[in-house]
Structures are given as structure tokens and as C-alpha cells.
């Protein structure tokens, strides 16, 4: 049956569409409960913001950003993260697959582990966060009162896209890491969720080593703070000038490259070490 | 009495084995601790004066003690998820059939687990915190004794509260939503994200006397000095909540036990 | 590698590294799971792969399917080096893990197949007729709409085999597929696999504890003991190797008197006051010799011959190891 392998009239795109459609169907089996879960996820973005709100009842600004400006940074980062979480959120669950022995069944299929996990472990409820982000971010931009120029508009659009790339890379890198150091999932959280935490606050409020780490090692601060600082014209500490905000997408692509290396290394380790 | 000790020791032994997991959790705790400390310090500096009794060093100390307490105190509902599983899989019946009251069984095991986290997780986290940013701990030995007591009660209180949510599984099909909701509330009002004292005055009344505050903030207050002047009152309130929830759990168990008998487990 | 070799393994070995000890003292121990396996499987063969738990069966399967790298030695499956060429290989082989499911747990069984077909990039014109064949052959119609997690083990295994065969692979590897199945499901599975082989020339490699699988389906057995190859051949060869003896039961009209038995023949016991003889004889002795020895002394009314139980043969192998 060798000719079957060579003959591939079904395109990659159609394959993805089929895989995603089947996942959608299986997730929407209990429609009402799924909608409720989406709403909860969206609501959680607001409750997580409460922490920052309480801080700002005691001080006029955090890292030079007022309450409205902090909200803008928060929603920008969370929009980027929500998109990354929706697409790649299941990638940082490789540890469970290894522990339960399910990874093998996935590896004997002809599609890459990456595609399988993205399509078959997709959690639809994360759409809730994307929706809230898509509403909150533009709203924040409108309410803060910006002197719009073409450049500022461009950066405002690019920021969450770069953010999505960066956070996706964190999730993918974490997935690879978990296949190498089994049982250390929480250590990876320091970057995936730590990055989300740090990325959603003004970097000026962070201790210098943390700020440097999340700029030059795990570029979470490119996802919202730097671009927003540039747009709003707010001063940033020395060493992290706000024009860096324009490099969100390149930083994301670099991070993606690094994540791919981690992912491949993880797979090599799993097949080499015997799971 | 001996059974209780055996259960506690068993809980201790079972949880001491996860070396890698503990190390990994600490890495995450350190990162989150640093970010949280940054934010609190930034707020205090922008305010120009201590906030709600917290100066820079107090705030940093509060953060590190909090991160260190995440080891022993089950703030995120492990007990709740586990109870949910036990109910759904029918293990609850076996627990009810044992000669020792299940509540005592579970509490003893949880205390054992918490104790197993003190040396490998609680103490090292404080050491790391001291090295990274510095800490200010009390000099008076009584503070530490009171802290240990408050920690014990906090462990029991937190565990029992989650147990109650998990026991809902006896009556509700899908408990997941409640567990998530509880986690959100616990995160916010227990003093994990922000010191309870920092909440606006109009909310503080409720939050300050809620059981959540006593699951986490209370032991911390005994080491940061924020409880000074009302230590006994605070501890009494904490104990009252713990006993109330334990009584409630015992009641729920009796009702639930009867329900299982009727249904056949 | 010869063109009709489906599997070619030379000196295939795999070591595992085991870490032991607590917080302070950690030791590293090397555990050999498979040592120097030489194995050749040609196209169209059905090979049974036997061994106790921990003998190295699963390790071999993993190395053949590309999910585990060998420590030493080489292996080629359909000309591919399994680990580096895994994605190419998976298009040409089918794998069934007895204890791990390849199906989608929450979906009705029938929804598994369009997803797999999409992954294999099979157009509808190719996979749908094939699927109809498999549904009929494995008798899946009755439970196609049932969610996989509600299927019985027998039903699920049939679904899994269909999933592994959907893309008409040249080699099917099955890791303990009949474990825990009832007799009817086992027979159904074996029958279908046998048919696949006869009609499509599919090569079958089956690891199992169940010697019934081997007898029904395989023309060759490979026995692994403690990571090493203990036997590779047919059932008859195994019987000869282990010097296994056959049983003959002879019914007489009148009791035999002064029975003289040739060398290698043993009278186990008599029943019915000497009217029934139970004899055991070795490989080197033919049944005819035994019969004539008895006929020399008595009238034989009826006889039956029993081949050695394959379990005993295999146990012999393990004991020798």
C-alpha cells in the first residue's frame, strides 16, 4: 500500500480544519455549561485586575502609570495571553501526558505532536478571555485619552500580536521543558504564568533584576508595558527604553525559535530516555 | 490517640517524597514572590509613606512568609478536588466505615502533610527571601509560638473549608465550578495577593472577619507584627471559625453518610 | 536491508537508567531491558512475540515504532530507521497498544475515523470504502454511536484495531491486544487479523501472553526471557527443542499382559482396570511405534493423541533461561 503514503490529496489546511472542527464538536456537547465556563473565564480577567486596583487606592501611580494606564497595560497583556492560551494553552500540559503514558499513543500518529496537542486538547472556554480582552483593550485605549498618530495606531495593533507570540512561546517552551525534567512543571510556571503576571503590570514597578529578566531573557515586558509606555509617552527606567516596544513581534519570533528548540529537545529526551 | 498519630505520620511520609516537585514549586514561588514584593514596594514608594501599617521591609516580609506558607497551607483546594474524587469514585464509603471518625482521619493526614512541608519548603523559602531581599522577623520567642499555633489552625481551617466544598459532590453533579469560584475568592480575600489590611475601608469589615483571612493572613500577621495589640482576639476568632467549620463538616458528613446508605454508596 | 524484510533488527539493545535513593544518597543503576536482539520479519509473516512481564516485549515494540531510541544495535522497519523517521514510518505501520487507547475518549466511536483519516491525509474516496470493510469485518455497527469511554473492552479493542488498519498499513504491531477480552471478542479479533494478512499480505507482529493468539494467528514464535532472545521458530520446533513429550491414551478390549515399551515411552497410569492406558512418549519416538508396541500385547479399540500444551513448552524455555 506504498502508493497511499505518497498520494496526499488532502491538504494540510483541510486536515487542520477537520481536526479543529471535531474538537469544537466534542467541546460543545454540553452547550450551556460551555458558555458558562467561557463567561467565567472572562470574568476571571476582571477579578484578577482587582489586585492592581486595590494597590492603586493607596498610591497615585504604579511605576509611573495611573490607574487607567495600568488597566490599559493589564488588558493589552491579557489579550495577548488569551490568544496564546487559546491556541497553545494545552502545550504546557505535556507532563500529564508523560505521567499517564498517553504520549506514546500520540507519537505513533502521522501528525506532529504539536499539531495534535493544539487541535485535540484545545480548551474552548478560553475564548471567554479573548472576548473580554477584545472588549477591554480597545475600551482602555479609548478611555485613556491618547493623541493618536498613525504610528501609535500601528503599535497599538501590533502589541497584543507580539504578546500572543511571546506567551505562546512560553507555553510551548514549558511543554518541552516538562518532557525533559519530569515533575518540574511548576518551575516552568515561573515563566509562563510569572511572565503573564509581570507582563500585565508596568515594568517600572518591578525590581530591576526581574525587569531585566523579563525583557532580555523571557520577553514578557514587550507584550504590553513597553509598547504602551511608548504610546502614552511615559518614561521608563534606564536600560529599557520604551521604543523597545516596537520590537514585540521580533522578540516574539525569537522566543518562538527558542521554544521550538526546547520542544524538539523535549521530544528527543522522551524518546531517548524511555519515558 | 495512637491511630491519630499513625495517620498524621502517614500523611507526613507520603508527602515527603516529592523532591523534584517541591523544588519546582519553590522556583515558581520565588518568581511570584519577587513580582508581588515589587508591586507592594512600588505602591509604598509612590504613596510616600507606609500603607496600612506596612513599610517597605514589612511588605517584603509579608510576601515571603506568604510564599513560604503555600507549602503547608492548602489554599488552592487540593483537599476539595480530592474530596470530589473520593465521593464520585465511592471511596468515601470506605472512609466512613473505618473505626476512626473520617473528619479526624482526614484532618490528621492533612496536618501530617502540612508538617512535612515545613522543613523542605517553609524554612528554605524564608532563607531565600532573606538572601534575595532581606526580611524582618520578630525577636520575641512568643511570636513564633503563637505563629505555629496560628499555622496549625490555619491548616485545619483551610482544609475543612475546602472539604465542605468538595462534599457538595454528594448532592451536585459538577462541583468544578464551585471549586473554581472558591479558589478565586480565597486568592483575593485570604491575603495571598494583597494584605487584607490594604483593602478599602468599606470592604475591610467583612473581609477582616471572614474565614478566608484566617486561613492565611492571620499567621503572617503574627510574624510581621501587624497583629500586635490584638493577638489573642485574632487567634480566638480564627479558632472560632475553625471549630464552626469543623462542626458544619461533621454535620454534612452525617447527612451525607445517611444519603450514601440510602443510595448504596 | 533486503527488500522484503519488514523488520530487521541486529544486536538491538536497550538499557534503562534507574535512580534510587532519597534526598541525600542517590545511586544510578543501569538496567538492561533488552540485550542483543537479532530479529528478521519478512513481508506477510505473522509473528507472535512472547515473554513474561518485564521481559523486554514492550521495549522492543517501542523501539520498532519509533518512540524509543536503542542504546546499541540497529533496527530498520520497512527500510526506515524508526526514531528519526518516525513520521514517515507511522504512515506505513499501524500500532495497537492493548493498555493505552488511541481513540478519542469523549467522542462516539465513529467520529474517531474521520479524524484519523485527516491525519493520514486520506481522501474520502480512499478511506470510506476501507472503513465500511473494517466495520463489517470487525462487526462495529452495533456501537458506532456509543462514546468510546462507555464501550466494553472487547468493543474498544475492535475499534482500536480498525483505527490501526484504516490507512491499510503494511505492518501492524499489536501490544497485548487480547488482554482481558472475552472468548468471542478474542476470536473475532484473531479472525479479522488473519483475514487481513491473507487478503492484503499485511505483516503482523503480536506481543501476547495468550498462547491461543499464537496458535490461531501466528506461524512463528519469538520468545524473550529477561531481555534476551530465548527462542525463534515454529511451535513444532519449540516442541522438539524442549524435548516435549506427547500423550497417547489407548483403550483396549482386554487388559494388556507383559507390555514391553520402547525406549522413550512411559506408562503414566492405567484406568478402568487396565482397559485404558495413558502413555507419554518423547519426540524421537513416533506414535506408530508406541501403537505397535501395545498392539503386540493387546487388542486396541481406540486411541487419542495429545500434543504438549504450548504453555508447558514455553515454561520449559523460561526454566532453561
mmCIF file with all atom_site columns, C-alpha atoms in Angstrom, chain A residues 163-246:
data_model
loop_
_atom_site.group_PDB
_atom_site.id
_atom_site.type_symbol
_atom_site.label_atom_id
_atom_site.label_alt_id
_atom_site.label_comp_id
_atom_site.label_asym_id
_atom_site.label_entity_id
_atom_site.label_seq_id
_atom_site.pdbx_PDB_ins_code
_atom_site.Cartn_x
_atom_site.Cartn_y
_atom_site.Cartn_z
_atom_site.occupancy
_atom_site.B_iso_or_equiv
_atom_site.pdbx_formal_charge
_atom_site.auth_seq_id
_atom_site.auth_comp_id
_atom_site.auth_asym_id
_atom_site.auth_atom_id
_atom_site.pdbx_PDB_model_num
ATOM 1  C CA . UNK A 1 163 ? 2.200  39.450 23.056 1.00 0.00 ? 163 UNK A CA 1
ATOM 2  C CA . UNK A 1 164 ? 0.447  36.401 21.685 1.00 0.00 ? 164 UNK A CA 1
ATOM 3  C CA . UNK A 1 165 ? 3.686  35.239 20.081 1.00 0.00 ? 165 UNK A CA 1
ATOM 4  C CA . UNK A 1 166 ? 5.687  35.736 23.263 1.00 0.00 ? 166 UNK A CA 1
ATOM 5  C CA . UNK A 1 167 ? 3.212  33.982 25.548 1.00 0.00 ? 167 UNK A CA 1
ATOM 6  C CA . UNK A 1 168 ? 2.702  31.172 23.067 1.00 0.00 ? 168 UNK A CA 1
ATOM 7  C CA . UNK A 1 169 ? 6.458  30.644 23.109 1.00 0.00 ? 169 UNK A CA 1
ATOM 8  C CA . UNK A 1 170 ? 6.440  30.477 26.889 1.00 0.00 ? 170 UNK A CA 1
ATOM 9  C CA . UNK A 1 171 ? 3.755  27.809 26.821 1.00 0.00 ? 171 UNK A CA 1
ATOM 10 C CA . UNK A 1 172 ? 5.498  25.789 24.143 1.00 0.00 ? 172 UNK A CA 1
ATOM 11 C CA . UNK A 1 173 ? 8.864  26.093 25.843 1.00 0.00 ? 173 UNK A CA 1
ATOM 12 C CA . UNK A 1 174 ? 7.279  24.970 29.096 1.00 0.00 ? 174 UNK A CA 1
ATOM 13 C CA . UNK A 1 175 ? 5.874  21.941 27.295 1.00 0.00 ? 175 UNK A CA 1
ATOM 14 C CA . UNK A 1 176 ? 9.282  20.962 26.029 1.00 0.00 ? 176 UNK A CA 1
ATOM 15 C CA . UNK A 1 177 ? 10.835 21.571 29.424 1.00 0.00 ? 177 UNK A CA 1
ATOM 16 C CA . UNK A 1 178 ? 8.318  19.271 31.101 1.00 0.00 ? 178 UNK A CA 1
ATOM 17 C CA . UNK A 1 179 ? 9.324  16.426 28.847 1.00 0.00 ? 179 UNK A CA 1
ATOM 18 C CA . UNK A 1 180 ? 12.930 16.838 29.916 1.00 0.00 ? 180 UNK A CA 1
ATOM 19 C CA . UNK A 1 181 ? 12.591 17.465 33.618 1.00 0.00 ? 181 UNK A CA 1
ATOM 20 C CA . UNK A 1 182 ? 9.621  15.371 34.555 1.00 0.00 ? 182 UNK A CA 1
ATOM 21 C CA . UNK A 1 183 ? 7.833  16.543 37.664 1.00 0.00 ? 183 UNK A CA 1
ATOM 22 C CA . UNK A 1 184 ? 9.052  20.108 37.369 1.00 0.00 ? 184 UNK A CA 1
ATOM 23 C CA . UNK A 1 185 ? 6.002  21.616 35.744 1.00 0.00 ? 185 UNK A CA 1
ATOM 24 C CA . UNK A 1 186 ? 5.679  24.281 38.415 1.00 0.00 ? 186 UNK A CA 1
ATOM 25 C CA . UNK A 1 187 ? 9.175  25.551 37.715 1.00 0.00 ? 187 UNK A CA 1
ATOM 26 C CA . UNK A 1 188 ? 8.077  26.337 34.166 1.00 0.00 ? 188 UNK A CA 1
ATOM 27 C CA . UNK A 1 189 ? 5.114  28.246 35.616 1.00 0.00 ? 189 UNK A CA 1
ATOM 28 C CA . UNK A 1 190 ? 7.611  30.785 36.858 1.00 0.00 ? 190 UNK A CA 1
ATOM 29 C CA . UNK A 1 191 ? 7.987  31.890 33.247 1.00 0.00 ? 191 UNK A CA 1
ATOM 30 C CA . UNK A 1 192 ? 4.601  31.131 31.720 1.00 0.00 ? 192 UNK A CA 1
ATOM 31 C CA . UNK A 1 193 ? 2.387  32.491 34.474 1.00 0.00 ? 193 UNK A CA 1
ATOM 32 C CA . UNK A 1 194 ? 5.067  34.559 36.103 1.00 0.00 ? 194 UNK A CA 1
ATOM 33 C CA . UNK A 1 195 ? 5.604  36.136 32.701 1.00 0.00 ? 195 UNK A CA 1
ATOM 34 C CA . UNK A 1 196 ? 1.911  36.825 32.368 1.00 0.00 ? 196 UNK A CA 1
ATOM 35 C CA . UNK A 1 197 ? 1.874  38.409 35.811 1.00 0.00 ? 197 UNK A CA 1
ATOM 36 C CA . UNK A 1 198 ? 4.906  40.581 35.181 1.00 0.00 ? 198 UNK A CA 1
ATOM 37 C CA . UNK A 1 199 ? 3.788  41.388 31.649 1.00 0.00 ? 199 UNK A CA 1
ATOM 38 C CA . UNK A 1 200 ? 0.483  42.759 32.877 1.00 0.00 ? 200 UNK A CA 1
ATOM 39 C CA . UNK A 1 201 ? 1.949  45.399 35.190 1.00 0.00 ? 201 UNK A CA 1
ATOM 40 C CA . UNK A 1 202 ? 4.056  48.470 34.492 1.00 0.00 ? 202 UNK A CA 1
ATOM 41 C CA . UNK A 1 203 ? 7.658  47.307 34.332 1.00 0.00 ? 203 UNK A CA 1
ATOM 42 C CA . UNK A 1 204 ? 8.805  50.383 36.194 1.00 0.00 ? 204 UNK A CA 1
ATOM 43 C CA . UNK A 1 205 ? 7.203  48.902 39.294 1.00 0.00 ? 205 UNK A CA 1
ATOM 44 C CA . UNK A 1 206 ? 9.293  45.758 39.114 1.00 0.00 ? 206 UNK A CA 1
ATOM 45 C CA . UNK A 1 207 ? 12.611 45.188 40.851 1.00 0.00 ? 207 UNK A CA 1
ATOM 46 C CA . UNK A 1 208 ? 15.449 45.698 38.416 1.00 0.00 ? 208 UNK A CA 1
ATOM 47 C CA . UNK A 1 209 ? 16.589 42.057 38.150 1.00 0.00 ? 209 UNK A CA 1
ATOM 48 C CA . UNK A 1 210 ? 13.020 40.978 37.426 1.00 0.00 ? 210 UNK A CA 1
ATOM 49 C CA . UNK A 1 211 ? 12.568 43.717 34.869 1.00 0.00 ? 211 UNK A CA 1
ATOM 50 C CA . UNK A 1 212 ? 15.802 42.801 33.140 1.00 0.00 ? 212 UNK A CA 1
ATOM 51 C CA . UNK A 1 213 ? 14.885 39.109 33.165 1.00 0.00 ? 213 UNK A CA 1
ATOM 52 C CA . UNK A 1 214 ? 11.503 39.690 31.610 1.00 0.00 ? 214 UNK A CA 1
ATOM 53 C CA . UNK A 1 215 ? 12.932 41.973 28.970 1.00 0.00 ? 215 UNK A CA 1
ATOM 54 C CA . UNK A 1 216 ? 16.085 40.279 27.828 1.00 0.00 ? 216 UNK A CA 1
ATOM 55 C CA . UNK A 1 217 ? 15.564 36.637 28.761 1.00 0.00 ? 217 UNK A CA 1
ATOM 56 C CA . UNK A 1 218 ? 11.823 35.975 28.678 1.00 0.00 ? 218 UNK A CA 1
ATOM 57 C CA . UNK A 1 219 ? 10.459 38.998 26.784 1.00 0.00 ? 219 UNK A CA 1
ATOM 58 C CA . UNK A 1 220 ? 7.174  39.371 28.654 1.00 0.00 ? 220 UNK A CA 1
ATOM 59 C CA . UNK A 1 221 ? 7.567  43.122 29.031 1.00 0.00 ? 221 UNK A CA 1
ATOM 60 C CA . UNK A 1 222 ? 7.394  43.542 25.268 1.00 0.00 ? 222 UNK A CA 1
ATOM 61 C CA . UNK A 1 223 ? 3.824  42.348 25.361 1.00 0.00 ? 223 UNK A CA 1
ATOM 62 C CA . UNK A 1 224 ? 2.224  45.414 26.906 1.00 0.00 ? 224 UNK A CA 1
ATOM 63 C CA . UNK A 1 225 ? 4.282  47.694 29.105 1.00 0.00 ? 225 UNK A CA 1
ATOM 64 C CA . UNK A 1 226 ? 6.934  48.817 26.615 1.00 0.00 ? 226 UNK A CA 1
ATOM 65 C CA . UNK A 1 227 ? 4.533  49.448 23.727 1.00 0.00 ? 227 UNK A CA 1
ATOM 66 C CA . UNK A 1 228 ? 2.052  51.226 25.997 1.00 0.00 ? 228 UNK A CA 1
ATOM 67 C CA . UNK A 1 229 ? 4.833  53.303 27.547 1.00 0.00 ? 229 UNK A CA 1
ATOM 68 C CA . UNK A 1 230 ? 5.834  54.420 24.070 1.00 0.00 ? 230 UNK A CA 1
ATOM 69 C CA . UNK A 1 231 ? 2.274  55.222 23.038 1.00 0.00 ? 231 UNK A CA 1
ATOM 70 C CA . UNK A 1 232 ? 1.494  57.081 26.244 1.00 0.00 ? 232 UNK A CA 1
ATOM 71 C CA . UNK A 1 233 ? 4.831  58.815 26.331 1.00 0.00 ? 233 UNK A CA 1
ATOM 72 C CA . UNK A 1 234 ? 5.697  57.644 29.847 1.00 0.00 ? 234 UNK A CA 1
ATOM 73 C CA . UNK A 1 235 ? 9.306  57.459 30.989 1.00 0.00 ? 235 UNK A CA 1
ATOM 74 C CA . UNK A 1 236 ? 10.785 54.040 31.573 1.00 0.00 ? 236 UNK A CA 1
ATOM 75 C CA . UNK A 1 237 ? 13.822 53.154 33.706 1.00 0.00 ? 237 UNK A CA 1
ATOM 76 C CA . UNK A 1 238 ? 17.272 53.245 32.110 1.00 0.00 ? 238 UNK A CA 1
ATOM 77 C CA . UNK A 1 239 ? 18.196 50.141 30.181 1.00 0.00 ? 239 UNK A CA 1
ATOM 78 C CA . UNK A 1 240 ? 14.649 49.512 28.981 1.00 0.00 ? 240 UNK A CA 1
ATOM 79 C CA . UNK A 1 241 ? 13.728 52.423 26.716 1.00 0.00 ? 241 UNK A CA 1
ATOM 80 C CA . UNK A 1 242 ? 10.142 52.473 25.547 1.00 0.00 ? 242 UNK A CA 1
ATOM 81 C CA . UNK A 1 243 ? 10.998 52.364 21.834 1.00 0.00 ? 243 UNK A CA 1
ATOM 82 C CA . UNK A 1 244 ? 11.835 48.690 22.501 1.00 0.00 ? 244 UNK A CA 1
ATOM 83 C CA . UNK A 1 245 ? 8.067  48.305 22.415 1.00 0.00 ? 245 UNK A CA 1
ATOM 84 C CA . UNK A 1 246 ? 8.284  48.307 18.631 1.00 0.00 ? 246 UNK A CA 1
#
